[in-house]
Coordinates of C-alpha atoms and ligand atoms in Angstrom, one line a residue:
M14 CA 0.0 0.0 0.0
I15 CA 1.3 3.4 -0.8
S16 CA 2.2 5.6 2.1
L17 CA 0.7 8.9 3.1
G18 CA 4.1 10.4 2.7
A19 CA 4.3 9.4 -0.9
V20 CA 0.9 10.8 -1.5
Q21 CA 1.9 14.1 0.0
A22 CA 5.1 14.1 -2.0
F23 CA 3.0 13.5 -5.0
I24 CA 0.7 16.4 -4.2
Q25 CA 3.7 18.7 -3.6
Y26 CA 5.2 17.5 -6.9
S27 CA 2.0 18.1 -8.9
Q28 CA 1.2 21.3 -7.1
R29 CA 4.0 23.1 -8.8
F30 CA 2.5 23.1 -12.2
T31 CA -1.1 21.9 -12.3
S32 CA -4.5 23.1 -11.3
P33 CA -6.2 21.9 -8.2
V34 CA -8.4 19.4 -10.0
I35 CA -5.7 17.1 -11.1
Q36 CA -4.2 16.9 -7.7
I37 CA -7.5 15.9 -6.2
A38 CA -8.2 13.5 -8.9
G39 CA -4.7 12.1 -8.6
Q40 CA -5.0 11.9 -4.8
M41 CA -8.3 10.1 -5.0
N42 CA -6.9 7.7 -7.4
V43 CA -3.7 7.1 -5.6
L44 CA -5.6 6.4 -2.4
Q45 CA -8.1 4.2 -4.2
S46 CA -5.9 2.0 -6.2
G47 CA -2.3 2.3 -5.0
I48 CA 1.0 2.5 -6.8
V49 CA -0.1 1.4 -10.2
S50 CA -2.4 4.4 -10.6
A51 CA 0.3 6.7 -9.2
G52 CA 2.4 5.6 -12.1
R53 CA -0.3 6.5 -14.4
V54 CA -0.5 9.9 -12.8
F55 CA 3.1 10.7 -13.4
E56 CA 2.9 9.4 -16.9
F57 CA 0.0 11.6 -17.5
L58 CA 1.6 14.7 -15.9
D59 CA 4.6 14.2 -18.1
A60 CA 2.6 14.0 -21.3
P61 CA 3.3 17.0 -23.6
E62 CA 0.6 19.6 -23.7
E63 CA -1.2 20.2 -26.9
P64 CA -0.9 23.7 -28.4
Q65 CA -3.2 26.4 -27.1
L66 CA -6.4 27.0 -28.9
P67 CA -7.9 30.5 -29.5
G68 CA -10.7 31.5 -27.2
R69 CA -9.2 30.0 -24.0
P70 CA -11.8 28.0 -22.3
G71 CA -10.8 29.1 -18.8
E72 CA -11.0 32.7 -19.4
S73 CA -13.4 34.7 -17.2
A74 CA -16.2 36.6 -18.8
P75 CA -15.5 40.3 -19.3
D76 CA -17.7 41.3 -16.3
G77 CA -15.5 39.1 -14.1
T78 CA -18.1 36.5 -13.4
A79 CA -17.3 32.8 -14.0
P80 CA -18.5 31.8 -17.4
A81 CA -21.3 29.1 -17.5
R82 CA -20.1 26.0 -19.3
R83 CA -21.9 23.4 -21.3
V84 CA -20.6 19.9 -21.0
R85 CA -21.7 17.1 -23.2
L86 CA -20.8 13.4 -23.1
E87 CA -21.7 11.6 -26.3
Q88 CA -21.8 7.8 -26.4
V89 CA -18.8 7.6 -24.1
S90 CA -17.2 4.3 -23.4
F91 CA -14.5 3.7 -20.9
R92 CA -12.7 0.9 -19.0
Y93 CA -10.0 1.0 -16.4
E94 CA -8.7 -2.5 -17.3
P95 CA -8.6 -3.9 -20.8
G96 CA -11.2 -6.6 -21.1
T97 CA -13.4 -5.2 -18.4
P98 CA -15.7 -2.7 -20.0
L99 CA -17.3 -0.3 -17.5
I100 CA -18.8 2.9 -18.9
D101 CA -20.8 2.0 -22.0
D102 CA -22.7 4.3 -24.4
L103 CA -22.9 7.2 -21.9
T104 CA -24.7 10.2 -23.2
L105 CA -25.3 13.1 -20.8
E106 CA -25.5 16.9 -21.1
A107 CA -25.1 19.6 -18.5
A108 CA -26.4 23.0 -19.8
P109 CA -24.7 26.1 -18.6
G110 CA -25.6 27.0 -15.0
R111 CA -27.7 23.8 -14.6
T112 CA -27.3 21.2 -11.9
V113 CA -27.0 17.5 -12.8
A114 CA -27.4 15.1 -9.9
I115 CA -25.7 11.7 -10.3
V116 CA -27.2 9.0 -8.3
G117 CA -26.8 5.2 -8.1
P118 CA -25.4 2.4 -5.9
T119 CA -21.8 2.0 -4.9
G120 CA -19.8 0.8 -7.9
A121 CA -22.3 2.3 -10.4
G122 CA -19.6 4.5 -12.0
K123 CA -20.3 7.9 -10.4
T124 CA -16.7 8.6 -9.5
T125 CA -15.6 7.3 -12.8
V126 CA -17.8 9.8 -14.6
V127 CA -16.0 12.6 -12.5
N128 CA -12.6 11.1 -13.5
L129 CA -13.6 11.4 -17.1
L130 CA -15.1 14.9 -16.8
V131 CA -11.8 16.2 -15.4
R132 CA -10.0 14.1 -18.0
F133 CA -8.0 12.2 -15.5
Y134 CA -8.5 9.3 -17.8
E135 CA -8.9 9.3 -21.6
I136 CA -12.1 7.8 -22.9
D137 CA -12.0 4.7 -25.2
G138 CA -14.9 5.7 -27.4
G139 CA -17.4 8.5 -28.1
R140 CA -16.5 12.1 -27.2
I141 CA -16.8 14.7 -24.5
L142 CA -17.4 18.3 -25.5
L143 CA -16.8 21.5 -23.5
D144 CA -18.8 24.3 -25.0
G145 CA -18.9 22.3 -28.2
V146 CA -15.2 21.7 -28.3
D147 CA -14.0 18.1 -28.2
Y148 CA -11.7 17.4 -25.2
R149 CA -9.2 16.0 -27.7
D150 CA -8.8 19.4 -29.3
L151 CA -8.0 20.9 -25.9
S152 CA -5.0 20.4 -23.6
R153 CA -5.7 18.7 -20.3
E154 CA -4.9 21.9 -18.6
Q155 CA -7.4 23.8 -20.8
V156 CA -10.1 21.2 -19.8
R157 CA -9.2 21.2 -16.2
R158 CA -9.1 24.8 -15.4
N159 CA -12.8 25.0 -16.0
F160 CA -13.6 22.6 -13.1
G161 CA -13.6 23.1 -9.4
M162 CA -14.2 20.2 -6.9
V163 CA -15.6 19.9 -3.5
L164 CA -15.3 16.3 -2.5
Q165 CA -16.5 14.3 0.4
D166 CA -13.1 13.5 1.7
T167 CA -11.9 17.0 2.3
W168 CA -8.4 17.4 0.9
L169 CA -6.6 19.8 3.1
F170 CA -2.8 19.6 3.3
H171 CA -0.3 20.4 6.0
G172 CA 0.0 24.1 5.8
T173 CA -1.8 27.3 6.9
I174 CA -5.5 27.9 6.4
R175 CA -4.5 30.7 4.1
D176 CA -2.4 28.4 1.9
N177 CA -5.2 25.8 2.0
I178 CA -7.8 28.2 0.7
G179 CA -5.3 29.6 -1.8
Y180 CA -4.3 26.2 -3.2
G181 CA -4.1 26.4 -6.9
R182 CA -4.2 30.2 -6.8
A183 CA -0.7 31.2 -5.8
D184 CA -1.3 34.8 -6.8
A185 CA -4.3 35.3 -4.5
T186 CA -4.2 38.3 -2.3
D187 CA -5.1 38.3 1.4
E188 CA -8.3 40.2 0.5
E189 CA -9.3 37.6 -2.0
I190 CA -8.6 34.8 0.6
V191 CA -10.8 36.5 3.1
A192 CA -13.5 37.2 0.6
A193 CA -13.6 33.5 -0.4
A194 CA -13.7 32.5 3.3
R195 CA -16.6 35.0 3.9
A196 CA -18.5 33.6 0.9
A197 CA -18.1 30.1 2.4
H198 CA -19.3 31.2 5.8
V199 CA -15.9 30.2 7.4
D200 CA -14.3 33.6 8.0
D201 CA -15.9 34.0 11.4
F202 CA -14.7 30.6 12.5
V203 CA -11.1 31.3 11.2
R204 CA -11.0 34.5 13.3
T205 CA -11.9 32.6 16.5
L206 CA -8.6 30.7 16.1
P207 CA -5.6 32.2 17.9
D208 CA -3.5 32.2 14.8
G209 CA -6.4 33.0 12.4
Y210 CA -5.5 32.5 8.8
A211 CA -2.0 31.5 9.8
T212 CA -3.3 28.5 11.7
V213 CA -1.4 25.4 10.5
L214 CA -3.6 22.5 9.6
D215 CA -1.9 19.3 10.5
G216 CA -4.1 16.4 9.5
E217 CA -5.5 14.3 12.3
A218 CA -4.1 16.4 15.1
S219 CA -6.1 19.3 13.9
S220 CA -8.8 20.6 16.1
I221 CA -10.9 21.7 13.2
S222 CA -14.2 19.8 12.7
S223 CA -15.0 18.0 9.5
G224 CA -17.7 20.5 8.8
Q225 CA -15.3 23.4 9.1
K226 CA -12.9 21.6 6.8
Q227 CA -15.6 21.2 4.2
L228 CA -16.3 25.0 4.4
L229 CA -12.6 25.6 3.9
T230 CA -12.7 23.5 0.7
I231 CA -15.8 25.5 -0.4
A232 CA -13.8 28.7 0.2
R233 CA -11.1 27.3 -2.0
A234 CA -13.6 26.6 -4.8
F235 CA -14.9 30.2 -4.5
L236 CA -11.4 31.5 -4.9
A237 CA -10.7 29.4 -7.9
D238 CA -14.0 30.6 -9.5
P239 CA -14.5 27.8 -12.0
G240 CA -17.4 27.6 -14.5
I241 CA -18.1 24.0 -13.7
L242 CA -18.3 22.4 -10.3
I243 CA -18.1 18.8 -9.2
L244 CA -19.6 18.3 -5.8
D245 CA -19.6 15.1 -3.8
E246 CA -22.2 15.6 -1.2
A247 CA -21.0 14.7 2.3
T248 CA -22.7 11.8 4.1
S249 CA -20.7 12.2 7.3
S250 CA -22.7 13.8 10.0
V251 CA -22.1 17.3 11.1
D252 CA -24.1 19.4 13.5
T253 CA -27.2 21.0 12.2
R254 CA -25.9 24.5 12.2
T255 CA -22.8 23.6 10.3
E256 CA -24.9 21.5 7.9
T257 CA -27.0 24.6 7.2
M258 CA -23.9 26.7 6.6
I259 CA -22.5 24.1 4.2
Q260 CA -25.7 23.9 2.3
E261 CA -26.0 27.7 2.0
A262 CA -22.4 28.0 1.0
M263 CA -22.7 25.3 -1.6
A264 CA -25.9 26.8 -3.0
R265 CA -24.1 30.2 -3.3
L266 CA -21.1 28.5 -4.9
Q267 CA -23.4 26.8 -7.5
A268 CA -25.2 30.0 -8.5
G269 CA -24.4 30.7 -12.1
R270 CA -22.2 27.7 -12.5
T271 CA -22.8 24.3 -14.1
S272 CA -22.6 21.6 -11.5
F273 CA -22.4 17.9 -11.3
V274 CA -23.4 16.6 -7.9
I275 CA -22.9 13.1 -6.6
A276 CA -26.0 13.5 -4.6
H277 CA -27.1 11.8 -1.4
R278 CA -29.7 14.3 -0.1
L279 CA -33.2 14.1 -1.3
S280 CA -33.5 17.9 -1.3
T281 CA -30.5 18.2 -3.7
I282 CA -31.8 15.5 -6.0
Q283 CA -35.3 17.0 -6.1
A284 CA -33.9 20.4 -6.9
A285 CA -31.6 19.2 -9.7
D286 CA -32.4 20.2 -13.3
T287 CA -31.5 16.7 -14.4
I288 CA -31.1 13.5 -12.4
V289 CA -28.9 10.8 -13.9
V290 CA -29.5 7.4 -12.5
M291 CA -26.5 5.1 -12.9
D292 CA -26.1 1.4 -12.5
A293 CA -23.2 -0.8 -13.6
G294 CA -21.6 1.9 -15.7
R295 CA -24.8 2.8 -17.5
V296 CA -27.2 5.6 -17.3
V297 CA -30.4 3.7 -16.7
E298 CA -32.6 6.7 -16.4
Q299 CA -32.4 10.4 -16.9
G300 CA -34.9 13.2 -16.2
T301 CA -36.3 15.5 -13.6
H302 CA -37.5 14.2 -10.2
Q303 CA -41.1 14.3 -11.3
E304 CA -40.5 12.7 -14.7
L305 CA -38.6 9.8 -13.1
L306 CA -41.2 9.3 -10.5
D307 CA -44.0 9.2 -13.1
R308 CA -42.0 6.7 -15.1
G309 CA -42.2 4.2 -12.2
G310 CA -38.8 2.7 -13.0
C311 CA -35.5 2.4 -11.2
Y312 CA -35.5 5.9 -9.7
H313 CA -39.0 5.4 -8.4
G314 CA -37.9 2.3 -6.6
L315 CA -34.7 3.9 -5.3
Y316 CA -36.8 6.8 -4.1
H317 CA -39.2 4.7 -2.2
S318 CA -36.7 2.4 -0.7
Q319 CA -34.3 5.2 0.4
F320 CA -36.3 8.3 1.0
S321 CA -39.8 7.4 1.9
D322 CA -39.1 7.6 5.6
A323 CA -37.7 11.1 5.2
L324 CA -40.9 12.0 3.4
A325 CA -43.4 10.7 5.8
P326 CA -45.4 13.7 7.0
Ligands
ADP431 N1 -8.9 3.0 -10.7 C1 -9.6 2.0 -10.9 N2 -9.1 0.9 -11.6 C2 -9.9 -0.2 -11.8 N3 -11.3 -0.3 -11.5 C3 -11.8 0.8 -10.9 C4 -11.0 2.0 -10.6 N4 -11.9 2.8 -10.0 C5 -13.1 2.3 -9.9 N5 -13.1 1.0 -10.5 C6 -14.2 0.1 -10.6 O1 -15.1 0.8 -11.5 C7 -16.5 0.6 -11.0 C8 -17.2 1.9 -10.8 O2 -16.5 2.5 -9.7 P1 -16.9 4.0 -9.2 O3 -16.9 4.9 -10.4 O4 -15.9 4.3 -8.1 O5 -18.4 3.8 -8.7 P2 -19.2 4.8 -7.7 O6 -18.5 6.1 -7.5 O7 -20.6 4.9 -8.3 O8 -19.3 4.0 -6.4 C9 -16.4 -0.3 -9.8 O9 -16.6 -1.6 -10.2 C10 -14.9 -0.1 -9.3 O10 -14.5 -1.2 -8.7
MG432 MG1 -17.7 6.9 -5.8

């Protein structure tokens, strides 16, 4: 098994020249599947970048707001291991500013879809389009800088709170850091700490709750200001007040951005513009909450088995 030290070394290594997304994707993958995948990461980081295209996809709109982004997967197929097909004929579109909720049992392929969206892996068939441009006509960096991620396992590193929020934005000013923390409802909390933004986070020994950690990663996403978000909804329990703060901060973060949410909460799923129900690498159903309920299929079953208690008046 790969050591945490190696993971941290990897993060520091990749931090020098990549956007946050790849580090997270890399970190997830290293942790999930060990040294073989780490090899793939390095191979992947070392790959030459394709030439820049005109109309840089990561560029902010003239008014300074994050541009909304359309993402379309067309008949995508993908497998991690030769001979073991996983994603098959996946077609899915997220319109600018809309929210796509991805639901399905463990092993359905939800995380895999995220890995493909941020181009951590290359697809085997079909195509993925970012505002109509095929991923293959963009460099990985051009794809990735459009994405921000707030994942369930918060990915804070050993360093100050300031550096953690500023991760991937080495040029950020103190004012920008504080503004991002305010937007994420975490500035007040940081100011209660004796060292404030200079507080060093040190993994397990840290006195910061999981809810506050999540808010810090939301602050990081605010600062990065991406057009597209990937959110993995936390299932770990936090106190009600923090939960409310997280939900408000997330909603604010999502405003005007396209988002893919690996969703666990009924409220999120119901509010999504599109729900994608996955099973065994396939999209088995796609539609709004009401459409899928009316269809009486897989989602209907999932809904009644998982959420009926929550719904009882
Ligand atoms: N890096 C990997 N290498 C090989 N197989 C993988 C890898 N990651 C995930 N898988 C397999 O792909 C399938 C889908 O996994 P995943 O996308 O993580 O599902 P979910 O996020 O819906 O639980 C599972 O069978 C899983 O074991
Ligand atoms: Mg997963």
